[in-house]
PDB file of N, CA, C and O in Angstrom, chain B, residues numbered from 101:
ATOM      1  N   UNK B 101      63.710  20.002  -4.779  1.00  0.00           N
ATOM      2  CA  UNK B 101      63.206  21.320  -4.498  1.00  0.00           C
ATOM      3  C   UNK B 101      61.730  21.286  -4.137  1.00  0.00           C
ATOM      4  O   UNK B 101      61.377  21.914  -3.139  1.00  0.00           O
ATOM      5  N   UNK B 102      60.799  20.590  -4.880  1.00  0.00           N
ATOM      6  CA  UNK B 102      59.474  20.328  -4.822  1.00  0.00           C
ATOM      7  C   UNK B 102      59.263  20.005  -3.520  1.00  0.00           C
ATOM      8  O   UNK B 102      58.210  20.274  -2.941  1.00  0.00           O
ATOM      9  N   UNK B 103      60.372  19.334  -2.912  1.00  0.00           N
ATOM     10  CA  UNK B 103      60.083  18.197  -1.577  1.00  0.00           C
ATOM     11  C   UNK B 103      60.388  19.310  -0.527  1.00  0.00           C
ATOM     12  O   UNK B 103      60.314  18.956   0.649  1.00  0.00           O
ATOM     13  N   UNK B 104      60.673  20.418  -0.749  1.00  0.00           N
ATOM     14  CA  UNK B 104      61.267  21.712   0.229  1.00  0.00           C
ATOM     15  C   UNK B 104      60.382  22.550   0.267  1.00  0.00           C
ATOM     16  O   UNK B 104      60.465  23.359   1.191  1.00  0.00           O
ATOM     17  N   UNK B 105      59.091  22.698  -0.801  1.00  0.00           N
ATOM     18  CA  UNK B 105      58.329  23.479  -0.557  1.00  0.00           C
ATOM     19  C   UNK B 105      58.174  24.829  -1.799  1.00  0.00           C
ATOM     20  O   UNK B 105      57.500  25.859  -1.800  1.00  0.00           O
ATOM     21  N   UNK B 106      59.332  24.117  -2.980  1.00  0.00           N
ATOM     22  CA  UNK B 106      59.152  25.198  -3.748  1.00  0.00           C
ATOM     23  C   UNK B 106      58.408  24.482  -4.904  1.00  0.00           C
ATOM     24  O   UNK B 106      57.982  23.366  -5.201  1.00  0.00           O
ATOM     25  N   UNK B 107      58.493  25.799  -5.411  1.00  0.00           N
ATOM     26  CA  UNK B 107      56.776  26.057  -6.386  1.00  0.00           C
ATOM     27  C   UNK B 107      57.605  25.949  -8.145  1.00  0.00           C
ATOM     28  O   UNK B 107      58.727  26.404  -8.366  1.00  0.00           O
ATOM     29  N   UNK B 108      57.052  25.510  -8.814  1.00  0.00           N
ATOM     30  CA  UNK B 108      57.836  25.203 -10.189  1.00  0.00           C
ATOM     31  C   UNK B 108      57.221  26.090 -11.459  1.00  0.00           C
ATOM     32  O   UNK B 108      56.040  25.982 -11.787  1.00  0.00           O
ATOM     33  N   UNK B 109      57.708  26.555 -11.811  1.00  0.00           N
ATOM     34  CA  UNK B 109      57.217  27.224 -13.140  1.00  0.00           C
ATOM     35  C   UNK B 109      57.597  26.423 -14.430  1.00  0.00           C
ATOM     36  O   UNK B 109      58.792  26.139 -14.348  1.00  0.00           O
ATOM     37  N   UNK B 110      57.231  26.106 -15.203  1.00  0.00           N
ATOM     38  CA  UNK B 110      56.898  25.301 -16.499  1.00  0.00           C
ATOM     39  C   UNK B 110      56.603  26.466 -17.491  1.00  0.00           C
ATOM     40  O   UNK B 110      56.039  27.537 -17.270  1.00  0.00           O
ATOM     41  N   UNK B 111      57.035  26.066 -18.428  1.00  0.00           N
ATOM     42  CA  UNK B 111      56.997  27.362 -19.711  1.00  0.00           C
ATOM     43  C   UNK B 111      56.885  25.966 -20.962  1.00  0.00           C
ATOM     44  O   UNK B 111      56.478  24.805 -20.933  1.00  0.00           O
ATOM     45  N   UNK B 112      57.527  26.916 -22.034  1.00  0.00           N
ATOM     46  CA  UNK B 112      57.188  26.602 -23.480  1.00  0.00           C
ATOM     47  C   UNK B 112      58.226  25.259 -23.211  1.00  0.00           C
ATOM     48  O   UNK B 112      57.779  24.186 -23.618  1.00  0.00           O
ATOM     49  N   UNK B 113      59.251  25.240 -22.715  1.00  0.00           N
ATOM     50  CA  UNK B 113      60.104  24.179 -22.679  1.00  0.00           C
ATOM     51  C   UNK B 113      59.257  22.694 -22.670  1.00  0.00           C
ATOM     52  O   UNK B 113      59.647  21.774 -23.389  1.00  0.00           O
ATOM     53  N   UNK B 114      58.262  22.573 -21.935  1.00  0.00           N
ATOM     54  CA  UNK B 114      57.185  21.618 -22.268  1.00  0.00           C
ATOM     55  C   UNK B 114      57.124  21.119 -23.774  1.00  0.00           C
ATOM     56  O   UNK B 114      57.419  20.037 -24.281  1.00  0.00           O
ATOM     57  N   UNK B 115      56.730  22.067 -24.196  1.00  0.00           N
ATOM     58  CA  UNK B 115      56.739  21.783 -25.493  1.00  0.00           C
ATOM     59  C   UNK B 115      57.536  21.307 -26.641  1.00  0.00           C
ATOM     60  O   UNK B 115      57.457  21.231 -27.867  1.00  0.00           O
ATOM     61  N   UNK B 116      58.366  21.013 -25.644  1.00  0.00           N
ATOM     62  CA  UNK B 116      59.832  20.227 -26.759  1.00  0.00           C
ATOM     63  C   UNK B 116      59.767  18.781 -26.229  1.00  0.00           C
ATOM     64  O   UNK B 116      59.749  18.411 -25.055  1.00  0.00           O
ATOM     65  N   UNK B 117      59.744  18.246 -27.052  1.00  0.00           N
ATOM     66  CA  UNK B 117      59.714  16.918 -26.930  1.00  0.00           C
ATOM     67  C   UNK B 117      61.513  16.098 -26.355  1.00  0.00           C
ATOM     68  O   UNK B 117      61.798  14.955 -25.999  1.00  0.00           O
ATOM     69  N   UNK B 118      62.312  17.310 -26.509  1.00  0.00           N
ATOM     70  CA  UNK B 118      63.435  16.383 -26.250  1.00  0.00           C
ATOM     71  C   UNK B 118      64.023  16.920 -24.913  1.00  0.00           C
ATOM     72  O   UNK B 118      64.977  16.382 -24.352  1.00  0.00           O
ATOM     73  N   UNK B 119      63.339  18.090 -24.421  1.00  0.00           N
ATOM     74  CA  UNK B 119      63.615  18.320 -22.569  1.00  0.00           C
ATOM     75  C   UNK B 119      63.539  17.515 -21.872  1.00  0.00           C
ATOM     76  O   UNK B 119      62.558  16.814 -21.625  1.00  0.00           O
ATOM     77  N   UNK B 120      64.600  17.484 -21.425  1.00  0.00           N
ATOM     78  CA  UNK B 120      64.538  17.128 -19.707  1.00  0.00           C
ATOM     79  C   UNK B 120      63.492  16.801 -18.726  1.00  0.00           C
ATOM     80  O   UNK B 120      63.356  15.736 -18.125  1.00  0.00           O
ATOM     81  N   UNK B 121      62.551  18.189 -18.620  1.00  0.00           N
ATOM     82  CA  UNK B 121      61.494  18.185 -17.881  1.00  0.00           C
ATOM     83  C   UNK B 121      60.322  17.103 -18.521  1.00  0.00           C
ATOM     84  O   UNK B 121      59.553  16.692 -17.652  1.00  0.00           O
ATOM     85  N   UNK B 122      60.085  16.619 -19.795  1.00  0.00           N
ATOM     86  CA  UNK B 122      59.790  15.995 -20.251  1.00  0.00           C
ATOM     87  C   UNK B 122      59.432  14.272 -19.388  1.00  0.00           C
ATOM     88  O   UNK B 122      58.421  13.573 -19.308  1.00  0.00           O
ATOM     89  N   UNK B 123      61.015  14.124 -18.811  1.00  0.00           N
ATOM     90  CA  UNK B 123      61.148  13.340 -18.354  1.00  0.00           C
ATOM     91  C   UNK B 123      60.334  13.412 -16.609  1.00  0.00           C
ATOM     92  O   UNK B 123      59.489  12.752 -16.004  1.00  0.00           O
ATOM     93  N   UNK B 124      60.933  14.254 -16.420  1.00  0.00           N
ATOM     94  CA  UNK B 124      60.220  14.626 -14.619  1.00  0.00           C
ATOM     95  C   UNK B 124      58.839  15.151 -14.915  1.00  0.00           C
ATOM     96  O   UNK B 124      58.097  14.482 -14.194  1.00  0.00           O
ATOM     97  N   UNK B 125      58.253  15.842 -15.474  1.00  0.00           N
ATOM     98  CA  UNK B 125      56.831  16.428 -15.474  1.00  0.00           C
ATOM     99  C   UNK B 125      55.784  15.303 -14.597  1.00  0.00           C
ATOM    100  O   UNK B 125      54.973  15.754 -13.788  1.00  0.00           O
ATOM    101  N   UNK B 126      55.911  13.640 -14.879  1.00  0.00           N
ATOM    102  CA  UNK B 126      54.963  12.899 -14.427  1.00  0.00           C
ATOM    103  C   UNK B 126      55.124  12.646 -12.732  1.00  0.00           C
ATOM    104  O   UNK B 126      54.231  12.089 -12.093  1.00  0.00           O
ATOM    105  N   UNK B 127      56.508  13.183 -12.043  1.00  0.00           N
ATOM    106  CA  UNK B 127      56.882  12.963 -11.238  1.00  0.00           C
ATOM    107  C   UNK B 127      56.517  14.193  -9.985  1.00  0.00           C
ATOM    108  O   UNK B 127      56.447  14.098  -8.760  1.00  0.00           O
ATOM    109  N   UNK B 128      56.322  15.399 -10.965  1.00  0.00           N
ATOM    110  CA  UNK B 128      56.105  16.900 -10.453  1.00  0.00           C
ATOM    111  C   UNK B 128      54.683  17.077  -9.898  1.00  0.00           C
ATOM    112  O   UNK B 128      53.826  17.417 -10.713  1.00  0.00           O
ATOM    113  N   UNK B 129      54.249  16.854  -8.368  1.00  0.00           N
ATOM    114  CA  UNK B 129      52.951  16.981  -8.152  1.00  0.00           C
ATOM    115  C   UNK B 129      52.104  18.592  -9.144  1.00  0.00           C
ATOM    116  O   UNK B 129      52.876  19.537  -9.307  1.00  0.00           O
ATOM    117  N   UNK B 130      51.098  18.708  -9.527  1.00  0.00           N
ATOM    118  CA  UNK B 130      50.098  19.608  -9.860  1.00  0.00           C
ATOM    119  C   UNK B 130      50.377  20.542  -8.992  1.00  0.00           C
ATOM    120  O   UNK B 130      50.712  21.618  -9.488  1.00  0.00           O
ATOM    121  N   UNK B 131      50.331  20.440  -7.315  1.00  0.00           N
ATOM    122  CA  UNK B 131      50.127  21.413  -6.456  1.00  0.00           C
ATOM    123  C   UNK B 131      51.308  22.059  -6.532  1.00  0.00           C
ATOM    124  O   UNK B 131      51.476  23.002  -5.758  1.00  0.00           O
ATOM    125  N   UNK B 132      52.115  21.786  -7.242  1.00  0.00           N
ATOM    126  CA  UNK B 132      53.603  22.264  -7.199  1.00  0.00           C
ATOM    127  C   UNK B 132      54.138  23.511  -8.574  1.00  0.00           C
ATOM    128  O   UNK B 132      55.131  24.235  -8.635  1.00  0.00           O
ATOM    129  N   UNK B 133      53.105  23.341  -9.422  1.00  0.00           N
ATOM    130  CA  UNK B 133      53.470  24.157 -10.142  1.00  0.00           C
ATOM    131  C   UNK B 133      52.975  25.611 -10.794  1.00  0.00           C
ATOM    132  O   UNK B 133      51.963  25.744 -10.106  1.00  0.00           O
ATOM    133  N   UNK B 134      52.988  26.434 -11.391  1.00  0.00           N
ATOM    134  CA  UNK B 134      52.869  27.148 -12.021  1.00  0.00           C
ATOM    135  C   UNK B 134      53.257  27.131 -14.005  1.00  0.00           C
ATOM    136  O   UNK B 134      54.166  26.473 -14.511  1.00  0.00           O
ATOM    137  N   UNK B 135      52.256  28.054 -14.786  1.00  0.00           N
ATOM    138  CA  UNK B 135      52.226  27.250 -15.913  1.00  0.00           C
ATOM    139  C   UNK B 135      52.879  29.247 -16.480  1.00  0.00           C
ATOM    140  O   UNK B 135      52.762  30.316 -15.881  1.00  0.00           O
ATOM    141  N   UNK B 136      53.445  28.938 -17.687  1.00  0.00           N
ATOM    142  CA  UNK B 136      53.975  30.632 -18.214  1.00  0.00           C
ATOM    143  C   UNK B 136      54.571  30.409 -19.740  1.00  0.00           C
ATOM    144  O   UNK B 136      54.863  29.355 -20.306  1.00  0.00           O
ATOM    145  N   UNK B 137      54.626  31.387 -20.073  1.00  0.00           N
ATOM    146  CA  UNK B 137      55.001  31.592 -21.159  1.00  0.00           C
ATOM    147  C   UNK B 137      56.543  32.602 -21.743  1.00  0.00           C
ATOM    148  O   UNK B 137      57.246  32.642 -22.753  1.00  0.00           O
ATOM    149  N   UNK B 138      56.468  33.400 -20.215  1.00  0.00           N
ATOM    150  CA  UNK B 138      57.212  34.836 -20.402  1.00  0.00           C
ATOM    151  C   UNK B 138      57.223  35.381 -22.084  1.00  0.00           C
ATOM    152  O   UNK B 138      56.233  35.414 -22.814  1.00  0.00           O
ATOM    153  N   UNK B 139      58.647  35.793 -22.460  1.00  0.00           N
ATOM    154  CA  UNK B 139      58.217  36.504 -23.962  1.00  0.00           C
ATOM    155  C   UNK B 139      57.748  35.746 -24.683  1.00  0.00           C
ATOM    156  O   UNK B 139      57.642  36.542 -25.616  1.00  0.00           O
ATOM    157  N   UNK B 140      57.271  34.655 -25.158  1.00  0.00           N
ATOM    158  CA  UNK B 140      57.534  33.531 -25.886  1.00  0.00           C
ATOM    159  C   UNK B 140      55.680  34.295 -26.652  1.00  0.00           C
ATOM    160  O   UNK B 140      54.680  34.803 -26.144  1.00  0.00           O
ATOM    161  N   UNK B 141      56.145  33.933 -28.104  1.00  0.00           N
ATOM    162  CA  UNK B 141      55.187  34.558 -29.042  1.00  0.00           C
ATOM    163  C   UNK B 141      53.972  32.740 -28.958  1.00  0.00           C
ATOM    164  O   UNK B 141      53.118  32.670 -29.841  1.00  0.00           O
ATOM    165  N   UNK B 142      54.021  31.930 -28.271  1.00  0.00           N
ATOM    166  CA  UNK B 142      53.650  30.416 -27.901  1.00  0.00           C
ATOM    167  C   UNK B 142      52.289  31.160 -26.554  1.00  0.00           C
ATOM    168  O   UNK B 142      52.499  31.924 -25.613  1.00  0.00           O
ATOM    169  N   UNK B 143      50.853  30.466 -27.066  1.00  0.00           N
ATOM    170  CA  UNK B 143      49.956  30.835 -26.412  1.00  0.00           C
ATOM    171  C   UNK B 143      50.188  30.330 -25.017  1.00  0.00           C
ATOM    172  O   UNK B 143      50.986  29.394 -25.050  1.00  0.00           O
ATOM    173  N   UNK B 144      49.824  30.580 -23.939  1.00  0.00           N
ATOM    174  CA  UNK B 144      49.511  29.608 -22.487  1.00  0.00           C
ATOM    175  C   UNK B 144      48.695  28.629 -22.990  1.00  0.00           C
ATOM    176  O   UNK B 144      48.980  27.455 -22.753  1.00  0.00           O
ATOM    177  N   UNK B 145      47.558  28.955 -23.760  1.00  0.00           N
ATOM    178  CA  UNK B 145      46.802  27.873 -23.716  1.00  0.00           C
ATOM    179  C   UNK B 145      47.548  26.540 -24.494  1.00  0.00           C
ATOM    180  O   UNK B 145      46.998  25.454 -24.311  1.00  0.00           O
ATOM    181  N   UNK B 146      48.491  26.562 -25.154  1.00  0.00           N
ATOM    182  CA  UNK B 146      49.485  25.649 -25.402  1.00  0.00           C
ATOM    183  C   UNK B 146      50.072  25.081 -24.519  1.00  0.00           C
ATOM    184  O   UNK B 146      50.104  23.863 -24.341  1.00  0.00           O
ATOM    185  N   UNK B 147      50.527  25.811 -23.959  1.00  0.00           N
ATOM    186  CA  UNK B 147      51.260  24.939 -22.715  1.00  0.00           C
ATOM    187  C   UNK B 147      50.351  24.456 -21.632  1.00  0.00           C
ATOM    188  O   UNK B 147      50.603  23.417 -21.023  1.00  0.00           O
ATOM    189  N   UNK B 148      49.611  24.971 -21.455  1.00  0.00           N
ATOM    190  CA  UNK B 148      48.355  24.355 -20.599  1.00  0.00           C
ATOM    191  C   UNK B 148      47.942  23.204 -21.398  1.00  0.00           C
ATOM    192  O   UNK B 148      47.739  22.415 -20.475  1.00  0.00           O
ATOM    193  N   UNK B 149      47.685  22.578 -22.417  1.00  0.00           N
ATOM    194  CA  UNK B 149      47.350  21.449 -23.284  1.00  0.00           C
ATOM    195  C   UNK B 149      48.025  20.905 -23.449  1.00  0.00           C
ATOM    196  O   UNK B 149      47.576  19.972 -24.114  1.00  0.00           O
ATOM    197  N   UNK B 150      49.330  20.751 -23.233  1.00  0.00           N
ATOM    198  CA  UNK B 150      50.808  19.828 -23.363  1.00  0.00           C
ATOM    199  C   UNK B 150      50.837  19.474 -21.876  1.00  0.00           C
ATOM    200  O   UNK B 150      51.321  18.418 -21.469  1.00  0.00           O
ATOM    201  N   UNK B 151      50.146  20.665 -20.862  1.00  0.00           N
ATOM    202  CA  UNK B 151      50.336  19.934 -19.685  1.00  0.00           C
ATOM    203  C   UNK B 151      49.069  18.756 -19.049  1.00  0.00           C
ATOM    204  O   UNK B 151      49.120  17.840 -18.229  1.00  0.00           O
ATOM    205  N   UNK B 152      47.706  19.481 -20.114  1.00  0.00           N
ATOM    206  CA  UNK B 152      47.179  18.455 -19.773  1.00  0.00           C
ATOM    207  C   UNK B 152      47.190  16.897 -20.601  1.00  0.00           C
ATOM    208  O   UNK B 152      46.801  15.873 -20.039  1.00  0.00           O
ATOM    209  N   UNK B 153      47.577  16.917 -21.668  1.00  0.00           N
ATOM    210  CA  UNK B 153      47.923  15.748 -22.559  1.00  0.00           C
ATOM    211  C   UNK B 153      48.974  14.798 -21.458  1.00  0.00           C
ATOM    212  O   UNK B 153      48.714  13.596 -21.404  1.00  0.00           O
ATOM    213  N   UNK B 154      49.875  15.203 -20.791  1.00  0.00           N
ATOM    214  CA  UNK B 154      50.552  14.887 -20.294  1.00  0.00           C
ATOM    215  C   UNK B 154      50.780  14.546 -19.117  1.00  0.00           C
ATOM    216  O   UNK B 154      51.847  14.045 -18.763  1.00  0.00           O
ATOM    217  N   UNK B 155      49.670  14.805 -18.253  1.00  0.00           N
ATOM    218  CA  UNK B 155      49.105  14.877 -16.823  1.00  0.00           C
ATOM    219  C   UNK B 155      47.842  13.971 -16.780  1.00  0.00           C
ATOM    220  O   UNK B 155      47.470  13.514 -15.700  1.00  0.00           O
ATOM    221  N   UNK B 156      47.175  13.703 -17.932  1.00  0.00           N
ATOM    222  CA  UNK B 156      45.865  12.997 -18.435  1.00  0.00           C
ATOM    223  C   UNK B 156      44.742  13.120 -17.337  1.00  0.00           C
ATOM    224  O   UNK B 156      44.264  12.237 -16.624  1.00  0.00           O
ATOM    225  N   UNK B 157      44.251  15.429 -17.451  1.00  0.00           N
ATOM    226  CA  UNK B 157      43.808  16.169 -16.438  1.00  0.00           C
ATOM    227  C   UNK B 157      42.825  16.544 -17.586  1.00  0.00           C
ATOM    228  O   UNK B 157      43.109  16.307 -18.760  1.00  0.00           O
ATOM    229  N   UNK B 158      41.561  17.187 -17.177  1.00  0.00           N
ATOM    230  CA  UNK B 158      40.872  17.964 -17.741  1.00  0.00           C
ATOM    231  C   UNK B 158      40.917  19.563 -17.531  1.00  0.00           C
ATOM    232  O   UNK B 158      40.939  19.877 -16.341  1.00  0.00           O
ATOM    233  N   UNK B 159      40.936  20.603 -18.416  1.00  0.00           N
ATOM    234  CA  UNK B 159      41.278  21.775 -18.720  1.00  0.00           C
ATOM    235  C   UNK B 159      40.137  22.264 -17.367  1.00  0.00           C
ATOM    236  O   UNK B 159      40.436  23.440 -17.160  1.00  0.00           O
ATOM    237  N   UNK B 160      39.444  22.026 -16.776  1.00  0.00           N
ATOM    238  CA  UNK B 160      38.817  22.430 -15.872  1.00  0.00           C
ATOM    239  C   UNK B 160      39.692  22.460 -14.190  1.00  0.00           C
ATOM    240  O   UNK B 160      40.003  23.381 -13.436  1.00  0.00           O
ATOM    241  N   UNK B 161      39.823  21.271 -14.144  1.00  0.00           N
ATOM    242  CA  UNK B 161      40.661  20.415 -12.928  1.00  0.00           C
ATOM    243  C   UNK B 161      42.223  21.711 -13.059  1.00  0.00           C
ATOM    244  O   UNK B 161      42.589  22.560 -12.246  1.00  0.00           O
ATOM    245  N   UNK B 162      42.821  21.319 -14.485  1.00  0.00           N
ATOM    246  CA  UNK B 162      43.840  21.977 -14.170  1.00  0.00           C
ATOM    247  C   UNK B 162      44.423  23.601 -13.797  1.00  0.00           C
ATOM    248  O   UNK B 162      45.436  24.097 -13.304  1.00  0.00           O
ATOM    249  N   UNK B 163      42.927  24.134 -14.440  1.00  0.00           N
ATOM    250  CA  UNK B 163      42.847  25.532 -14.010  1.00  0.00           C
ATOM    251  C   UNK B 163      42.375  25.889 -12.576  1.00  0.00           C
ATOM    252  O   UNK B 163      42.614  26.986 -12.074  1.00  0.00           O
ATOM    253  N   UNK B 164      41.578  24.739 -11.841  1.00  0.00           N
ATOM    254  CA  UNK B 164      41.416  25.028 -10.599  1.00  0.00           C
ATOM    255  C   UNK B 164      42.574  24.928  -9.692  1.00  0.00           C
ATOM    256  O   UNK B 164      42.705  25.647  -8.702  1.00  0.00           O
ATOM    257  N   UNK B 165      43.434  23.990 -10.066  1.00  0.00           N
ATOM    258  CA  UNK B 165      44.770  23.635  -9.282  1.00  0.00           C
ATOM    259  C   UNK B 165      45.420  25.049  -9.492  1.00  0.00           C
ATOM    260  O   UNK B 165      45.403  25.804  -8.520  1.00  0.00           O
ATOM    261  N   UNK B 166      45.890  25.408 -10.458  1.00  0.00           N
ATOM    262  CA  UNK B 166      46.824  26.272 -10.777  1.00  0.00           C
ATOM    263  C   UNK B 166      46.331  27.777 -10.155  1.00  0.00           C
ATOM    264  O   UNK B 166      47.040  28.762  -9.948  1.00  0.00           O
ATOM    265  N   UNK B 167      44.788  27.603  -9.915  1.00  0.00           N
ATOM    266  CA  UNK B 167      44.452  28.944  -9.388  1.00  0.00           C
ATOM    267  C   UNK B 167      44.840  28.575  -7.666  1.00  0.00           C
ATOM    268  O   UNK B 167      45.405  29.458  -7.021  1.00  0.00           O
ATOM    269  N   UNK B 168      44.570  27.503  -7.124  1.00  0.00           N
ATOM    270  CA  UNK B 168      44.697  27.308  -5.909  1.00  0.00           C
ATOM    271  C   UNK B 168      46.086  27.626  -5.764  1.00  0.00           C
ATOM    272  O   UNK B 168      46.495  28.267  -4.796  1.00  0.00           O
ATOM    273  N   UNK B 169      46.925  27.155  -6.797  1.00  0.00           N
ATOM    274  CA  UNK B 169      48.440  26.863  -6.362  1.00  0.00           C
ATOM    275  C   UNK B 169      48.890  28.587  -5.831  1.00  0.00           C
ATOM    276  O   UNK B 169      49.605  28.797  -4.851  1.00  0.00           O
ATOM    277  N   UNK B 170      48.170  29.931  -6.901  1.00  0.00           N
ATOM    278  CA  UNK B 170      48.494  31.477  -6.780  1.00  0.00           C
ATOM    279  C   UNK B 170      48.012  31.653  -5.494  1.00  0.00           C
ATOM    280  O   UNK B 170      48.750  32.258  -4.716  1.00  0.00           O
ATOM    281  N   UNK B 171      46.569  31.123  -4.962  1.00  0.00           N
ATOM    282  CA  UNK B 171      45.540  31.837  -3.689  1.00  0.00           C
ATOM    283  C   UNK B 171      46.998  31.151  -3.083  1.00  0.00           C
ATOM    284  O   UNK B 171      47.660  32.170  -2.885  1.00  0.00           O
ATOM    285  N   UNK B 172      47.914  29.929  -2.657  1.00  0.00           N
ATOM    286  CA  UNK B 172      49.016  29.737  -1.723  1.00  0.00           C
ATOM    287  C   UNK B 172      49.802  30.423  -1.523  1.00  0.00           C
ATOM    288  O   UNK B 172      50.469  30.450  -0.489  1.00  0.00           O
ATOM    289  N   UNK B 173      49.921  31.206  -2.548  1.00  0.00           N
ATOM    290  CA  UNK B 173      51.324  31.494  -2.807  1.00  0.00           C
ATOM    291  C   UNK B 173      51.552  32.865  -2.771  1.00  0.00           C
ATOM    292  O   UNK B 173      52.652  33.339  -2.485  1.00  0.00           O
ATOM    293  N   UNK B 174      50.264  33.734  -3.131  1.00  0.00           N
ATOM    294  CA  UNK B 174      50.274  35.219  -3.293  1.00  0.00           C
ATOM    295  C   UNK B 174      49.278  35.394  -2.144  1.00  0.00           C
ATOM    296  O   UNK B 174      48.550  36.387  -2.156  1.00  0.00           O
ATOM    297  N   UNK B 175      49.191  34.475  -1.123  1.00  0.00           N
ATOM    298  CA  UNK B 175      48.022  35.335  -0.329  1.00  0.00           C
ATOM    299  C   UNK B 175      47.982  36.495   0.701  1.00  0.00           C
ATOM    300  O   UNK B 175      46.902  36.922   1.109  1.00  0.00           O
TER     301      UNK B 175
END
């Protein structure tokens, strides 16, 4: 899907150590995603820190990507 041009949303599921995505996350370019929470009582800034632990990004870098990824996408 990534390779087609679509855009990935990532949630709390990150945060489980025994997902799936777990496995693909290192494979998922940055420019490709979007970071969320929907209802989930689980901060963003959690999942933003599982994504950068896991991306081995600085909380700066990854907020600039993720803002670039919206200016693509909502412009």
């Amino acid at each position: 899907m990534v390779q087609n041009g679509c855009v990935i949303s990532i949630g709390t599921a990150i945060l489980n150590p025994k997902s799936i995505l777990n496995t693909y996350i290192s494979a998922i370019d940055l420019d490709s995603i979007f970071l969320e929470t929907d209802d989930s009582t689980i901060s963003i800034k959690t999942v933003y820190d599982q994504i950068k632990f896991l991306k081995s990004i600085e909380l700066e870098s990854l907020i600039s990507i993720l803002q670039n990824n919206f200016n693509k996408t909502f412009r």
